[in-house]
mmCIF file of N, CA and C in Angstrom:
data_model
loop_
_atom_site.group_PDB
_atom_site.id
_atom_site.type_symbol
_atom_site.label_atom_id
_atom_site.label_comp_id
_atom_site.label_asym_id
_atom_site.label_seq_id
_atom_site.Cartn_x
_atom_site.Cartn_y
_atom_site.Cartn_z
ATOM 1 N N UNK A 183 50.361 -26.983 -1.970
ATOM 2 C CA UNK A 183 49.373 -26.820 -0.917
ATOM 3 C C UNK A 183 48.010 -26.545 -1.566
ATOM 4 N N UNK A 184 47.038 -27.438 -1.389
ATOM 5 C CA UNK A 184 45.712 -27.224 -1.971
ATOM 6 C C UNK A 184 44.959 -26.133 -1.220
ATOM 7 N N UNK A 185 44.187 -25.361 -1.973
ATOM 8 C CA UNK A 185 43.406 -24.280 -1.377
ATOM 9 C C UNK A 185 42.038 -24.816 -0.940
ATOM 10 N N UNK A 186 41.441 -24.132 0.010
ATOM 11 C CA UNK A 186 40.107 -24.503 0.473
ATOM 12 C C UNK A 186 39.122 -24.193 -0.651
ATOM 13 N N UNK A 187 38.292 -25.166 -1.035
ATOM 14 C CA UNK A 187 37.354 -24.940 -2.137
ATOM 15 C C UNK A 187 36.243 -23.958 -1.766
ATOM 16 N N UNK A 188 35.825 -23.195 -2.744
ATOM 17 C CA UNK A 188 34.737 -22.238 -2.544
ATOM 18 C C UNK A 188 33.398 -22.933 -2.782
ATOM 19 N N UNK A 189 32.308 -22.357 -2.292
ATOM 20 C CA UNK A 189 30.989 -22.962 -2.540
ATOM 21 C C UNK A 189 30.670 -23.111 -4.027
ATOM 22 N N UNK A 190 31.118 -22.179 -4.846
ATOM 23 C CA UNK A 190 30.849 -22.305 -6.283
ATOM 24 C C UNK A 190 31.615 -23.474 -6.891
ATOM 25 N N UNK A 191 32.796 -23.757 -6.391
ATOM 26 C CA UNK A 191 33.553 -24.911 -6.873
ATOM 27 C C UNK A 191 32.897 -26.214 -6.413
ATOM 28 N N UNK A 192 32.316 -26.211 -5.232
ATOM 29 C CA UNK A 192 31.696 -27.419 -4.695
ATOM 30 C C UNK A 192 30.327 -27.697 -5.299
ATOM 31 N N UNK A 193 29.706 -26.702 -5.900
ATOM 32 C CA UNK A 193 28.367 -26.896 -6.444
ATOM 33 C C UNK A 193 28.358 -27.851 -7.630
ATOM 34 N N UNK A 194 29.495 -28.073 -8.261
ATOM 35 C CA UNK A 194 29.570 -28.954 -9.429
ATOM 36 C C UNK A 194 29.783 -30.419 -9.045
ATOM 37 N N UNK A 195 29.981 -30.698 -7.763
ATOM 38 C CA UNK A 195 30.233 -32.065 -7.303
ATOM 39 C C UNK A 195 28.915 -32.684 -6.862
ATOM 40 N N UNK A 196 28.669 -33.931 -7.274
ATOM 41 C CA UNK A 196 27.430 -34.598 -6.849
ATOM 42 C C UNK A 196 27.545 -35.040 -5.387
ATOM 43 N N UNK A 197 26.422 -35.413 -4.780
ATOM 44 C CA UNK A 197 26.358 -35.695 -3.341
ATOM 45 C C UNK A 197 27.236 -36.871 -2.915
ATOM 46 N N UNK A 198 27.249 -37.938 -3.704
ATOM 47 C CA UNK A 198 28.053 -39.110 -3.342
ATOM 48 C C UNK A 198 29.544 -38.797 -3.368
ATOM 49 N N UNK A 199 29.960 -38.076 -4.395
ATOM 50 C CA UNK A 199 31.369 -37.700 -4.506
ATOM 51 C C UNK A 199 31.742 -36.742 -3.374
ATOM 52 N N UNK A 200 30.848 -35.844 -3.030
ATOM 53 C CA UNK A 200 31.106 -34.907 -1.942
ATOM 54 C C UNK A 200 31.293 -35.652 -0.623
ATOM 55 N N UNK A 201 30.458 -36.645 -0.366
ATOM 56 C CA UNK A 201 30.584 -37.439 0.867
ATOM 57 C C UNK A 201 31.903 -38.207 0.887
ATOM 58 N N UNK A 202 32.285 -38.772 -0.263
ATOM 59 C CA UNK A 202 33.545 -39.508 -0.332
ATOM 60 C C UNK A 202 34.736 -38.586 -0.096
ATOM 61 N N UNK A 203 34.721 -37.417 -0.729
ATOM 62 C CA UNK A 203 35.814 -36.457 -0.548
ATOM 63 C C UNK A 203 35.892 -35.962 0.897
ATOM 64 N N UNK A 204 34.745 -35.680 1.488
ATOM 65 C CA UNK A 204 34.736 -35.190 2.866
ATOM 66 C C UNK A 204 35.328 -36.220 3.820
ATOM 67 N N UNK A 205 34.963 -37.477 3.647
ATOM 68 C CA UNK A 205 35.497 -38.496 4.555
ATOM 69 C C UNK A 205 36.986 -38.726 4.333
ATOM 70 N N UNK A 206 37.434 -38.678 3.085
ATOM 71 C CA UNK A 206 38.865 -38.890 2.843
ATOM 72 C C UNK A 206 39.701 -37.713 3.358
ATOM 73 N N UNK A 207 39.205 -36.472 3.181
ATOM 74 C CA UNK A 207 39.948 -35.318 3.698
ATOM 75 C C UNK A 207 39.903 -35.291 5.228
ATOM 76 N N UNK A 208 38.795 -35.735 5.816
ATOM 77 C CA UNK A 208 38.711 -35.782 7.272
ATOM 78 C C UNK A 208 39.684 -36.819 7.824
ATOM 79 N N UNK A 209 39.861 -37.931 7.105
ATOM 80 C CA UNK A 209 40.833 -38.949 7.529
ATOM 81 C C UNK A 209 42.251 -38.383 7.480
ATOM 82 N N UNK A 210 42.551 -37.640 6.425
ATOM 83 C CA UNK A 210 43.877 -36.999 6.346
ATOM 84 C C UNK A 210 44.066 -36.010 7.492
ATOM 85 N N UNK A 211 43.033 -35.255 7.780
ATOM 86 C CA UNK A 211 43.123 -34.288 8.874
ATOM 87 C C UNK A 211 43.327 -34.998 10.205
ATOM 88 N N UNK A 212 42.694 -36.141 10.369
ATOM 89 C CA UNK A 212 42.861 -36.914 11.595
ATOM 90 C C UNK A 212 44.265 -37.466 11.769
ATOM 91 N N UNK A 213 44.982 -37.616 10.664
ATOM 92 C CA UNK A 213 46.361 -38.093 10.733
ATOM 93 C C UNK A 213 47.360 -36.949 10.911
ATOM 94 N N UNK A 214 46.849 -35.711 11.062
ATOM 95 C CA UNK A 214 47.739 -34.598 11.377
ATOM 96 C C UNK A 214 48.031 -33.646 10.232
ATOM 97 N N UNK A 215 47.420 -33.822 9.094
ATOM 98 C CA UNK A 215 47.642 -32.913 7.967
ATOM 99 C C UNK A 215 46.883 -31.612 8.231
ATOM 100 N N UNK A 216 47.613 -30.533 8.476
ATOM 101 C CA UNK A 216 46.988 -29.275 8.864
ATOM 102 C C UNK A 216 46.132 -28.665 7.755
ATOM 103 N N UNK A 217 46.574 -28.733 6.517
ATOM 104 C CA UNK A 217 45.817 -28.159 5.400
ATOM 105 C C UNK A 217 44.494 -28.916 5.177
ATOM 106 N N UNK A 218 44.486 -30.197 5.533
ATOM 107 C CA UNK A 218 43.302 -31.019 5.309
ATOM 108 C C UNK A 218 42.133 -30.605 6.202
ATOM 109 N N UNK A 219 42.414 -29.990 7.345
ATOM 110 C CA UNK A 219 41.337 -29.564 8.238
ATOM 111 C C UNK A 219 40.400 -28.569 7.557
ATOM 112 N N UNK A 220 40.962 -27.560 6.899
ATOM 113 C CA UNK A 220 40.148 -26.549 6.234
ATOM 114 C C UNK A 220 39.348 -27.114 5.077
ATOM 115 N N UNK A 221 39.978 -27.978 4.302
ATOM 116 C CA UNK A 221 39.302 -28.573 3.150
ATOM 117 C C UNK A 221 38.187 -29.497 3.614
ATOM 118 N N UNK A 222 38.463 -30.325 4.618
ATOM 119 C CA UNK A 222 37.443 -31.231 5.154
ATOM 120 C C UNK A 222 36.274 -30.439 5.728
ATOM 121 N N UNK A 223 36.579 -29.360 6.403
ATOM 122 C CA UNK A 223 35.517 -28.535 6.978
ATOM 123 C C UNK A 223 34.642 -27.928 5.877
ATOM 124 N N UNK A 224 35.246 -27.406 4.833
ATOM 125 C CA UNK A 224 34.484 -26.820 3.728
ATOM 126 C C UNK A 224 33.589 -27.864 3.058
ATOM 127 N N UNK A 225 34.097 -29.066 2.880
ATOM 128 C CA UNK A 225 33.302 -30.131 2.272
ATOM 129 C C UNK A 225 32.143 -30.541 3.171
ATOM 130 N N UNK A 226 32.387 -30.625 4.461
ATOM 131 C CA UNK A 226 31.331 -31.009 5.398
ATOM 132 C C UNK A 226 30.265 -29.916 5.525
ATOM 133 N N UNK A 227 30.680 -28.664 5.457
ATOM 134 C CA UNK A 227 29.710 -27.561 5.492
ATOM 135 C C UNK A 227 28.790 -27.648 4.280
ATOM 136 N N UNK A 228 29.342 -27.928 3.114
ATOM 137 C CA UNK A 228 28.525 -28.060 1.908
ATOM 138 C C UNK A 228 27.577 -29.250 2.023
ATOM 139 N N UNK A 229 28.039 -30.350 2.609
ATOM 140 C CA UNK A 229 27.165 -31.516 2.829
ATOM 141 C C UNK A 229 25.986 -31.148 3.723
ATOM 142 N N UNK A 230 26.252 -30.456 4.829
ATOM 143 C CA UNK A 230 25.176 -30.064 5.744
ATOM 144 C C UNK A 230 24.210 -29.090 5.076
ATOM 145 N N UNK A 231 24.725 -28.172 4.279
ATOM 146 C CA UNK A 231 23.864 -27.221 3.592
ATOM 147 C C UNK A 231 22.918 -27.944 2.633
ATOM 148 N N UNK A 232 23.443 -28.892 1.884
ATOM 149 C CA UNK A 232 22.603 -29.646 0.946
ATOM 150 C C UNK A 232 21.572 -30.482 1.680
ATOM 151 N N UNK A 233 21.949 -31.096 2.773
ATOM 152 C CA UNK A 233 21.026 -31.906 3.559
ATOM 153 C C UNK A 233 19.917 -31.040 4.137
ATOM 154 N N UNK A 234 20.278 -29.885 4.653
ATOM 155 C CA UNK A 234 19.299 -28.982 5.250
ATOM 156 C C UNK A 234 18.279 -28.521 4.203
ATOM 157 N N UNK A 235 18.736 -28.179 3.006
ATOM 158 C CA UNK A 235 17.839 -27.729 1.947
ATOM 159 C C UNK A 235 16.900 -28.855 1.532
ATOM 160 N N UNK A 236 17.417 -30.069 1.381
ATOM 161 C CA UNK A 236 16.566 -31.178 0.954
ATOM 162 C C UNK A 236 15.563 -31.561 2.034
ATOM 163 N N UNK A 237 15.931 -31.445 3.301
ATOM 164 C CA UNK A 237 15.000 -31.757 4.379
ATOM 165 C C UNK A 237 13.911 -30.698 4.495
ATOM 166 N N UNK A 238 14.235 -29.446 4.247
ATOM 167 C CA UNK A 238 13.233 -28.391 4.303
ATOM 168 C C UNK A 238 12.198 -28.552 3.206
ATOM 169 N N UNK A 239 12.598 -29.068 2.065
ATOM 170 C CA UNK A 239 11.669 -29.263 0.968
ATOM 171 C C UNK A 239 10.675 -30.378 1.273
ATOM 172 N N UNK A 240 11.010 -31.305 2.161
ATOM 173 C CA UNK A 240 10.154 -32.431 2.489
ATOM 174 C C UNK A 240 9.156 -32.111 3.601
ATOM 175 N N UNK A 241 9.343 -31.013 4.315
ATOM 176 C CA UNK A 241 8.475 -30.702 5.444
ATOM 177 C C UNK A 241 7.094 -30.280 4.969
ATOM 178 N N UNK A 242 6.034 -30.863 5.561
ATOM 179 C CA UNK A 242 4.677 -30.432 5.211
ATOM 180 C C UNK A 242 4.326 -29.142 5.955
ATOM 181 N N UNK A 243 3.351 -28.457 5.444
ATOM 182 C CA UNK A 243 2.856 -27.264 6.121
ATOM 183 C C UNK A 243 2.046 -27.712 7.331
ATOM 184 N N UNK A 244 2.455 -27.328 8.522
ATOM 185 C CA UNK A 244 1.783 -27.716 9.754
ATOM 186 C C UNK A 244 1.477 -26.458 10.555
ATOM 187 N N UNK A 245 0.212 -26.084 10.650
ATOM 188 C CA UNK A 245 -0.101 -24.851 11.365
ATOM 189 C C UNK A 245 0.108 -24.971 12.879
ATOM 190 N N UNK A 246 0.089 -26.180 13.412
ATOM 191 C CA UNK A 246 0.296 -26.371 14.839
ATOM 192 C C UNK A 246 -0.984 -26.152 15.612
ATOM 193 N N UNK A 247 -0.951 -26.325 16.932
ATOM 194 C CA UNK A 247 -2.167 -26.168 17.735
ATOM 195 C C UNK A 247 -2.569 -24.692 17.828
ATOM 196 N N UNK A 248 -3.869 -24.475 18.006
ATOM 197 C CA UNK A 248 -4.375 -23.116 18.147
ATOM 198 C C UNK A 248 -3.913 -22.545 19.485
ATOM 199 N N UNK A 249 -3.527 -21.299 19.520
ATOM 200 C CA UNK A 249 -3.088 -20.723 20.803
ATOM 201 C C UNK A 249 -4.268 -20.577 21.750
ATOM 202 N N UNK A 250 -4.009 -20.748 23.039
ATOM 203 C CA UNK A 250 -5.059 -20.588 24.034
ATOM 204 C C UNK A 250 -4.769 -19.318 24.843
ATOM 205 N N UNK A 251 -5.764 -18.777 25.488
ATOM 206 C CA UNK A 251 -5.558 -17.562 26.276
ATOM 207 C C UNK A 251 -4.500 -17.787 27.355
ATOM 208 N N UNK A 252 -3.726 -16.761 27.625
ATOM 209 C CA UNK A 252 -2.630 -16.896 28.567
ATOM 210 C C UNK A 252 -3.106 -17.211 29.979
ATOM 211 N N UNK A 253 -4.326 -16.829 30.340
ATOM 212 C CA UNK A 253 -4.800 -17.056 31.702
ATOM 213 C C UNK A 253 -5.278 -18.489 31.931
ATOM 214 N N UNK A 254 -5.309 -19.304 30.873
ATOM 215 C CA UNK A 254 -5.706 -20.702 31.022
ATOM 216 C C UNK A 254 -4.499 -21.627 30.889
ATOM 217 N N UNK A 255 -3.385 -21.214 31.454
ATOM 218 C CA UNK A 255 -2.158 -21.984 31.338
ATOM 219 C C UNK A 255 -2.226 -23.342 32.022
ATOM 220 N N UNK A 256 -3.161 -23.533 32.957
ATOM 221 C CA UNK A 256 -3.252 -24.801 33.686
ATOM 222 C C UNK A 256 -4.076 -25.844 32.950
ATOM 223 N N UNK A 257 -4.770 -25.459 31.877
ATOM 224 C CA UNK A 257 -5.588 -26.397 31.129
ATOM 225 C C UNK A 257 -4.877 -26.811 29.850
ATOM 226 N N UNK A 258 -4.916 -28.092 29.507
ATOM 227 C CA UNK A 258 -4.392 -28.499 28.202
ATOM 228 C C UNK A 258 -5.204 -27.841 27.098
ATOM 229 N N UNK A 259 -4.670 -27.759 25.907
ATOM 230 C CA UNK A 259 -5.255 -26.995 24.820
ATOM 231 C C UNK A 259 -6.657 -27.478 24.444
ATOM 232 N N UNK A 260 -6.933 -28.779 24.454
ATOM 233 C CA UNK A 260 -8.226 -29.269 24.016
ATOM 234 C C UNK A 260 -9.246 -29.445 25.133
ATOM 235 N N UNK A 261 -8.858 -29.214 26.355
ATOM 236 C CA UNK A 261 -9.742 -29.490 27.493
ATOM 237 C C UNK A 261 -10.590 -28.265 27.835
ATOM 238 N N UNK A 262 -11.847 -28.518 28.216
ATOM 239 C CA UNK A 262 -12.737 -27.430 28.619
ATOM 240 C C UNK A 262 -12.933 -27.482 30.126
ATOM 241 N N UNK A 263 -13.425 -26.414 30.670
ATOM 242 C CA UNK A 263 -13.703 -26.335 32.098
ATOM 243 C C UNK A 263 -14.935 -27.182 32.396
ATOM 244 N N UNK A 264 -14.867 -28.217 33.245
ATOM 245 C CA UNK A 264 -16.014 -29.088 33.505
ATOM 246 C C UNK A 264 -17.097 -28.384 34.314
ATOM 247 N N UNK A 265 -16.813 -27.280 34.977
ATOM 248 C CA UNK A 265 -17.824 -26.589 35.781
ATOM 249 C C UNK A 265 -18.604 -25.572 34.982
ATOM 250 N N UNK A 266 -18.176 -25.253 33.782
ATOM 251 C CA UNK A 266 -18.915 -24.268 32.996
ATOM 252 C C UNK A 266 -20.113 -24.943 32.324
ATOM 253 N N UNK A 267 -21.177 -24.201 32.145
ATOM 254 C CA UNK A 267 -22.391 -24.733 31.538
ATOM 255 C C UNK A 267 -22.403 -24.384 30.056
ATOM 256 N N UNK A 268 -22.257 -25.361 29.184
ATOM 257 C CA UNK A 268 -22.444 -25.210 27.754
ATOM 258 C C UNK A 268 -22.153 -26.497 27.038
#
């Protein structure tokens, strides 16, 4: 009976091999192998963790729109009051 791999054991596997192992263990689990469910889950969790880290590194710094006063909730952020003089 194979044991569920730990994150430290999975860190030595490259991304392509991890994807191949995850799909093969998931196929075994789909055929009813009870032990394969835990192993497939551990491999897929590691895949998602790696994907999440790589996607976070690609995100640019975006400050977003400037906040507007709460009492002007009916106006879009860039629009000014047409009745005010200035």
